[in-house]
Amino acid sequence: MGRSRCPAKFGTISKSDGARLPPSGGEILTTGSSPPIACRAPRKDRDFDPRGAFLHGCRNPTMGDGKDFEMSRRCELTAKGPQVGHKVSHSNIKTKRRFLPNLCSVTFQSEALGRNVRLRVSSNAIKSVDHNGGFDAYMLKARATSLSARALELKRQIEKKLTAAASAPKAG
């Protein structure tokens, strides 16, 4: 049999084979007498999150394992990473290049935990921490999806300490 393309949305049925298609349309593969198979190639804008994790594959995009942050050039608080662009010469010749984030190893003071925390963060994250009123306040407001595994564990510890401190005066 042949191949048929259909830009239909999920839930609609292709005229040719009656197969359901992926959400953004795709290609239906048919071979002989077997039932049609809907498949599509991954697209960067649809199937990848900003940190580069593959969404529809076997990798977990929540970054709970922390492998994306071990030796990468990625901020542990904002998940800013390298970007790709062009170096443009005077004659307008474009050559691929990487724009790396401005990372610094910084020691933050956590008042809730009562200790110092050393993280590798971007200069933008340092400004954000200062703007939000300190490390503890920033960690409480930060989204879990943008934090590394270490930072996520610190956020959980801070929340635990602050809830314990808030409930202690009420009991006494």
XYZ file of N, CA and C in Angstrom:
516
model
N 0.834 -1.186 0.000
C 0.000 0.000 0.000
C 0.876 1.245 0.000
N 0.238 2.368 -0.104
C 0.990 3.608 -0.186
C 0.964 4.380 1.117
N 1.542 5.551 1.061
C 1.560 6.426 2.222
C 0.628 7.586 1.941
N -0.065 8.040 2.953
C -0.925 9.204 2.760
C -0.675 10.197 3.881
N -0.540 11.453 3.528
C -0.348 12.516 4.510
C -1.693 13.156 4.798
N -1.907 13.502 6.063
C -3.158 14.159 6.413
C -2.878 15.137 7.545
N -3.158 16.441 7.372
C -2.896 17.411 8.429
C -4.029 17.505 9.440
N -4.758 16.432 9.625
C -5.916 16.456 10.527
C -5.472 16.553 11.969
N -6.360 17.023 12.828
C -6.068 17.114 14.248
C -6.477 15.812 14.928
N -6.031 15.662 16.175
C -6.320 14.433 16.905
C -7.819 14.257 17.072
N -8.296 13.053 16.904
C -9.706 12.775 17.067
C -10.423 12.671 15.736
N -9.866 13.250 14.699
C -10.478 13.104 13.384
C -9.922 11.870 12.712
N -10.592 11.405 11.712
C -10.210 10.155 11.074
C -9.809 10.436 9.640
N -8.726 9.825 9.231
C -8.250 9.972 7.868
C -9.210 9.290 6.908
N -9.383 9.879 5.717
C -10.298 9.299 4.737
C -9.786 7.966 4.212
N -8.488 7.859 4.042
C -7.944 6.691 3.360
C -7.966 5.420 4.206
N -7.485 5.477 5.431
C -7.295 4.247 6.189
C -8.079 4.171 7.491
N -8.642 5.270 7.960
C -9.396 5.243 9.198
C -8.524 5.237 10.435
N -7.268 5.692 10.355
C -6.376 5.698 11.515
C -6.419 7.048 12.201
N -6.248 7.052 13.511
C -6.178 8.308 14.252
C -4.767 8.857 14.119
N -4.695 10.173 14.059
C -3.416 10.824 13.854
C -2.944 11.490 15.132
N -1.646 11.776 15.225
C -1.112 12.518 16.367
C -1.707 13.926 16.406
N -1.559 14.652 17.531
C -2.188 15.952 17.686
C -1.848 16.963 16.596
N -0.647 16.960 16.076
C -0.278 17.966 15.095
C -0.313 17.423 13.682
N -1.023 16.380 13.451
C -1.029 15.786 12.117
C 0.189 14.896 11.969
N 0.241 14.149 10.959
C 1.391 13.290 10.790
C 1.252 12.445 9.558
N 1.968 11.377 9.540
C 2.006 10.514 8.389
C 1.462 9.152 8.767
N 0.653 8.571 7.917
C 0.111 7.245 8.170
C 0.888 6.254 7.332
N 1.465 5.267 7.978
C 2.216 4.256 7.269
C 1.364 3.005 7.163
N 1.225 2.496 5.975
C 0.480 1.257 5.783
C 1.361 0.277 5.037
N 1.332 -0.954 5.477
C 2.112 -1.992 4.810
C 1.233 -3.207 4.614
N 0.912 -3.510 3.389
C 0.164 -4.725 3.073
C -1.166 -4.793 3.787
N -1.409 -5.901 4.504
C -2.687 -6.105 5.171
C -2.674 -5.702 6.640
N -1.539 -5.189 7.138
C -1.478 -4.796 8.542
C -2.254 -3.497 8.757
N -2.718 -3.247 9.983
C -3.463 -2.008 10.245
C -2.561 -0.792 10.089
N -3.120 0.357 9.767
C -2.301 1.559 9.580
C -1.694 2.024 10.897
N -0.502 2.615 10.810
C 0.232 3.097 11.982
C 0.414 4.600 11.827
N -0.016 5.355 12.801
C 0.184 6.808 12.770
C 1.502 7.119 13.440
N 2.349 7.851 12.742
C 3.634 8.220 13.333
C 4.018 9.599 12.859
N 4.932 10.214 13.598
C 5.439 11.511 13.190
C 6.850 11.655 13.718
N 7.633 12.421 13.020
C 8.996 12.689 13.452
C 8.954 13.777 14.517
N 9.840 13.708 15.520
C 9.838 14.737 16.546
C 10.260 16.081 15.969
N 9.589 17.144 16.406
C 9.954 18.493 16.014
C 10.468 19.221 17.240
N 11.483 20.038 17.042
C 12.133 20.677 18.178
C 11.191 21.596 18.946
N 10.353 22.357 18.237
C 9.489 23.298 18.932
C 8.348 22.623 19.672
N 7.982 21.405 19.275
C 6.833 20.744 19.873
C 7.238 19.669 20.881
N 8.283 18.925 20.615
C 8.606 17.751 21.407
C 9.761 17.943 22.384
N 10.319 19.124 22.469
C 11.412 19.368 23.385
C 11.022 20.511 24.310
N 11.374 20.380 25.591
C 11.132 21.488 26.487
C 12.352 22.402 26.451
N 12.319 23.577 27.063
C 13.417 24.529 26.938
C 14.763 24.013 27.423
N 14.748 23.029 28.311
C 16.013 22.510 28.819
C 16.573 21.407 27.947
N 15.893 21.040 26.851
C 16.414 20.044 25.928
C 15.961 18.634 26.219
N 15.075 18.424 27.167
C 14.607 17.074 27.469
C 13.552 16.662 26.446
N 13.601 15.435 26.000
C 12.672 14.919 25.006
C 11.373 14.566 25.706
N 10.257 15.164 25.268
C 8.995 15.017 25.990
C 8.270 13.708 25.710
N 8.248 13.239 24.468
C 7.437 12.085 24.136
C 8.244 10.792 24.090
N 9.468 10.816 24.506
C 10.301 9.620 24.484
C 10.336 8.969 25.850
N 11.415 8.254 26.115
C 11.514 7.519 27.372
C 12.166 8.352 28.469
N 12.732 9.531 28.136
C 13.353 10.349 29.169
C 12.311 11.133 29.939
N 12.558 11.331 31.192
C 11.649 12.075 32.051
C 12.009 13.554 31.979
N 11.091 14.428 31.529
C 11.435 15.831 31.378
C 11.439 16.617 32.672
N 11.104 16.000 33.798
C 11.043 16.751 35.050
C 12.412 16.953 35.672
N 13.433 16.331 35.151
C 14.812 16.474 35.603
C 15.004 16.015 37.037
N 14.269 15.033 37.477
C 14.422 14.542 38.834
C 15.727 13.820 39.061
N 16.322 13.273 37.992
C 17.555 12.528 38.152
C 18.766 13.449 38.257
N 18.653 14.694 37.794
C 19.739 15.654 37.903
C 20.857 15.461 36.902
N 20.715 14.550 35.956
C 21.786 14.286 35.009
C 21.980 15.439 34.039
N 20.952 16.272 33.831
C 21.084 17.401 32.929
C 21.961 18.489 33.527
N 22.186 18.471 34.850
C 22.895 19.557 35.506
C 24.276 19.153 36.015
N 24.658 17.884 35.898
C 25.901 17.440 36.521
C 27.109 18.203 35.998
N 27.383 18.108 34.721
C 28.540 18.802 34.157
C 28.135 19.735 33.031
N 26.894 20.134 32.993
C 26.429 20.952 31.884
C 26.597 22.427 32.185
N 26.560 23.206 31.129
C 26.573 24.649 31.280
C 25.135 25.120 31.418
N 24.552 24.854 32.565
C 23.145 25.154 32.790
C 22.971 25.699 34.211
N 22.202 26.752 34.342
C 21.943 27.368 35.642
C 21.076 26.437 36.479
N 21.419 26.287 37.752
C 20.670 25.380 38.627
C 19.360 25.977 39.125
N 19.176 27.284 38.985
C 17.943 27.912 39.453
C 16.986 28.281 38.324
N 17.504 28.761 37.213
C 16.640 29.208 36.121
C 16.657 28.263 34.926
N 17.526 27.272 34.911
C 17.680 26.306 33.813
C 18.105 26.974 32.512
N 18.737 28.128 32.591
C 19.274 28.753 31.384
C 20.447 27.927 30.891
N 20.458 27.671 29.584
C 21.513 26.865 29.004
C 22.050 27.501 27.744
N 22.938 26.796 27.038
C 23.495 27.335 25.809
C 22.429 27.510 24.738
N 22.590 28.545 23.935
C 21.720 28.774 22.790
C 22.569 28.766 21.532
N 21.942 28.512 20.410
C 22.655 28.448 19.144
C 22.256 29.641 18.296
N 23.239 30.239 17.647
C 22.965 31.371 16.780
C 24.026 31.482 15.707
N 24.138 32.648 15.121
C 25.102 32.880 14.058
C 26.096 33.957 14.447
N 27.341 33.729 14.045
C 28.338 34.782 14.067
C 28.264 35.412 12.679
N 27.989 36.689 12.610
C 27.793 37.347 11.318
C 28.994 38.232 11.031
N 29.656 37.965 9.921
C 30.831 38.737 9.541
C 30.425 40.044 8.871
N 31.415 40.862 8.572
C 31.145 42.142 7.899
C 30.512 41.919 6.529
N 30.889 40.823 5.869
C 30.324 40.507 4.550
C 29.029 39.696 4.667
N 28.464 39.636 5.863
C 27.185 38.978 6.143
C 27.233 37.459 5.948
N 28.405 36.858 6.154
C 28.520 35.404 6.128
C 28.167 34.906 7.525
N 27.248 33.970 7.583
C 26.776 33.470 8.877
C 27.432 32.137 9.202
N 28.029 32.080 10.376
C 28.678 30.865 10.860
C 28.046 30.485 12.186
N 27.749 29.190 12.362
C 27.113 28.734 13.604
C 28.017 28.996 14.799
N 27.396 29.379 15.907
C 28.120 29.553 17.163
C 27.191 29.271 18.324
N 27.755 29.158 19.526
C 26.966 28.918 20.729
C 27.064 30.135 21.642
N 25.925 30.524 22.196
C 25.878 31.573 23.201
C 25.763 30.886 24.553
N 26.814 30.957 25.361
C 26.831 30.279 26.654
C 26.305 31.207 27.750
N 25.608 30.661 28.731
C 25.130 31.503 29.839
C 26.288 31.952 30.722
N 26.097 33.067 31.381
C 27.119 33.626 32.261
C 26.985 32.958 33.627
N 27.684 31.827 33.818
C 27.547 31.044 35.048
C 28.627 31.411 36.056
N 28.235 31.439 37.318
C 29.139 31.715 38.428
C 28.858 30.715 39.537
N 29.895 30.307 40.244
C 29.691 29.494 41.440
C 29.496 30.446 42.611
N 28.316 30.394 43.213
C 27.938 31.357 44.238
C 27.519 30.624 45.500
N 27.853 31.202 46.657
C 27.406 30.658 47.931
C 26.271 31.542 48.454
N 25.091 30.950 48.565
C 23.924 31.661 49.106
C 23.770 31.300 50.575
N 23.237 32.245 51.365
C 22.963 31.975 52.770
C 21.481 31.692 52.933
N 21.174 30.513 53.448
C 19.781 30.157 53.702
C 19.495 30.358 55.186
N 18.583 31.289 55.481
C 18.225 31.551 56.872
C 17.383 30.421 57.438
N 16.536 29.820 56.612
C 15.666 28.737 57.079
C 16.477 27.500 57.429
N 17.454 27.178 56.575
C 18.268 25.982 56.828
C 19.400 26.263 57.805
N 19.769 27.527 57.964
C 20.842 27.884 58.885
C 22.216 27.490 58.372
N 22.394 27.456 57.066
C 23.692 27.097 56.494
C 23.856 27.765 55.137
N 25.073 27.656 54.599
C 25.376 28.192 53.280
C 25.134 27.116 52.227
N 24.722 27.557 51.046
C 24.439 26.655 49.941
C 25.224 27.133 48.728
N 26.027 26.237 48.162
C 26.849 26.593 47.005
C 26.199 26.039 45.744
N 25.882 26.929 44.794
C 25.238 26.546 43.539
C 25.944 27.202 42.361
N 25.783 26.603 41.197
C 26.321 27.175 39.957
C 25.153 27.815 39.209
N 25.095 29.131 39.252
C 23.940 29.843 38.716
C 24.380 30.938 37.752
N 23.437 31.419 36.959
C 23.708 32.516 36.032
C 23.660 33.843 36.789
N 24.257 34.864 36.197
C 24.237 36.185 36.840
C 22.805 36.716 36.895
N 21.972 36.322 35.930
C 20.563 36.706 35.944
C 19.864 36.103 37.166
N 20.202 34.876 37.531
C 19.597 34.235 38.700
C 20.033 34.928 39.992
N 21.271 35.404 40.033
C 21.751 36.121 41.217
C 20.920 37.389 41.413
N 20.661 38.094 40.305
C 19.828 39.301 40.383
C 18.405 38.956 40.810
N 17.876 37.828 40.308
C 16.516 37.417 40.657
C 16.405 37.061 42.137
N 17.425 36.381 42.671
C 17.429 36.024 44.096
C 17.443 37.296 44.935
N 18.273 38.263 44.554
C 18.353 39.517 45.289
C 17.034 40.294 45.188
N 16.424 40.283 44.025
C 15.171 41.017 43.796
C 14.006 40.426 44.595
N 13.987 39.100 44.746
C 12.884 38.433 45.446
C 13.052 38.399 46.960
N 14.104 38.981 47.484
C 14.244 39.088 48.935
C 15.079 37.997 49.570
N 15.994 37.432 48.845
C 16.887 36.437 49.416
C 16.655 35.048 48.847
N 17.555 34.148 49.228
C 17.552 32.796 48.675
C 16.294 32.025 49.062
N 15.897 32.094 50.322
C 14.727 31.329 50.771
C 13.447 31.794 50.076
N 13.264 33.111 49.970
C 12.072 33.646 49.315
C 12.041 33.265 47.839
N 13.208 33.301 47.182
C 13.264 32.924 45.764
C 12.919 31.447 45.580
N 13.460 30.607 46.450
C 13.222 29.162 46.320
C 11.754 28.819 46.550
N 11.083 29.536 47.424
C 9.665 29.279 47.642
C 8.825 29.650 46.427
N 9.238 30.703 45.702
C 8.491 31.147 44.529
C 8.867 30.402 43.254
N 10.036 29.777 43.230
C 10.560 29.168 41.997
C 9.739 27.953 41.584
N 9.597 27.779 40.281
C 8.907 26.609 39.740
C 9.816 25.395 39.836
N 9.238 24.268 40.146
C 10.025 23.048 40.293
C 10.604 22.596 38.968
N 9.967 22.939 37.847
C 10.460 22.476 36.547
C 11.748 23.163 36.130
N 12.032 24.351 36.668
C 13.257 25.048 36.274
C 14.420 24.774 37.227
N 14.197 24.056 38.303
C 15.248 23.794 39.278
C 15.957 22.480 38.996
N 17.238 22.426 39.349
C 17.983 21.175 39.250
C 17.553 20.250 40.387
N 18.058 19.036 40.375
C 17.695 18.074 41.425
C 18.172 18.556 42.790
N 19.381 19.113 42.856
C 19.906 19.635 44.123
C 19.071 20.807 44.619
N 18.745 21.721 43.706
C 17.958 22.896 44.085
C 16.542 22.499 44.494
N 15.986 21.488 43.836
C 14.651 21.010 44.195
C 14.652 20.397 45.593
N 15.696 19.678 45.920
C 15.825 19.115 47.274
C 15.963 20.232 48.307
N 16.720 21.280 47.962
C 16.849 22.427 48.870
C 15.496 23.117 49.073
N 14.725 23.248 47.990
C 13.399 23.863 48.088
C 12.511 23.063 49.033
N 12.535 21.745 48.920
C 11.727 20.891 49.803
C 12.163 21.029 51.259
N 13.485 21.106 51.488
C 13.984 21.271 52.851
C 13.555 22.615 53.437
N 13.614 23.675 52.629
C 13.225 25.003 53.099
C 11.738 25.035 53.430
N 10.915 24.462 52.535
C 9.466 24.415 52.811
C 9.172 23.637 54.085
N 9.874 22.539 54.297
C 9.667 21.704 55.480
C 10.035 22.470 56.759
N 11.182 23.167 56.723
C 11.624 23.929 57.892
C 10.658 25.075 58.203
N 10.198 25.764 57.155
C 9.311 26.907 57.387
C 7.927 26.474 57.872
N 7.422 25.343 57.382
C 6.132 24.857 57.882
C 6.255 24.376 59.329
N 7.398 23.771 59.656
C 7.610 23.339 61.034
C 7.736 24.540 61.967
N 8.409 25.595 61.490
C 8.561 26.803 62.298
C 7.234 27.541 62.450
N 6.375 27.486 61.418
C 5.093 28.168 61.486
C 4.121 27.447 62.423
N 4.214 26.124 62.471
C 3.302 25.374 63.323
C 3.785 25.296 64.784
N 5.055 25.531 65.052
C 5.602 25.449 66.409
C 5.026 26.517 67.345
N 4.913 27.792 66.955
C 4.366 28.785 67.894
C 2.888 28.564 68.203
N 2.130 28.002 67.268
C 0.719 27.751 67.511
C 0.515 26.680 68.579
N 1.382 25.672 68.601
C 1.248 24.579 69.579
C 1.633 25.054 70.973
N 2.548 26.011 71.067
C 3.060 26.434 72.368
C 2.331 27.524 72.983
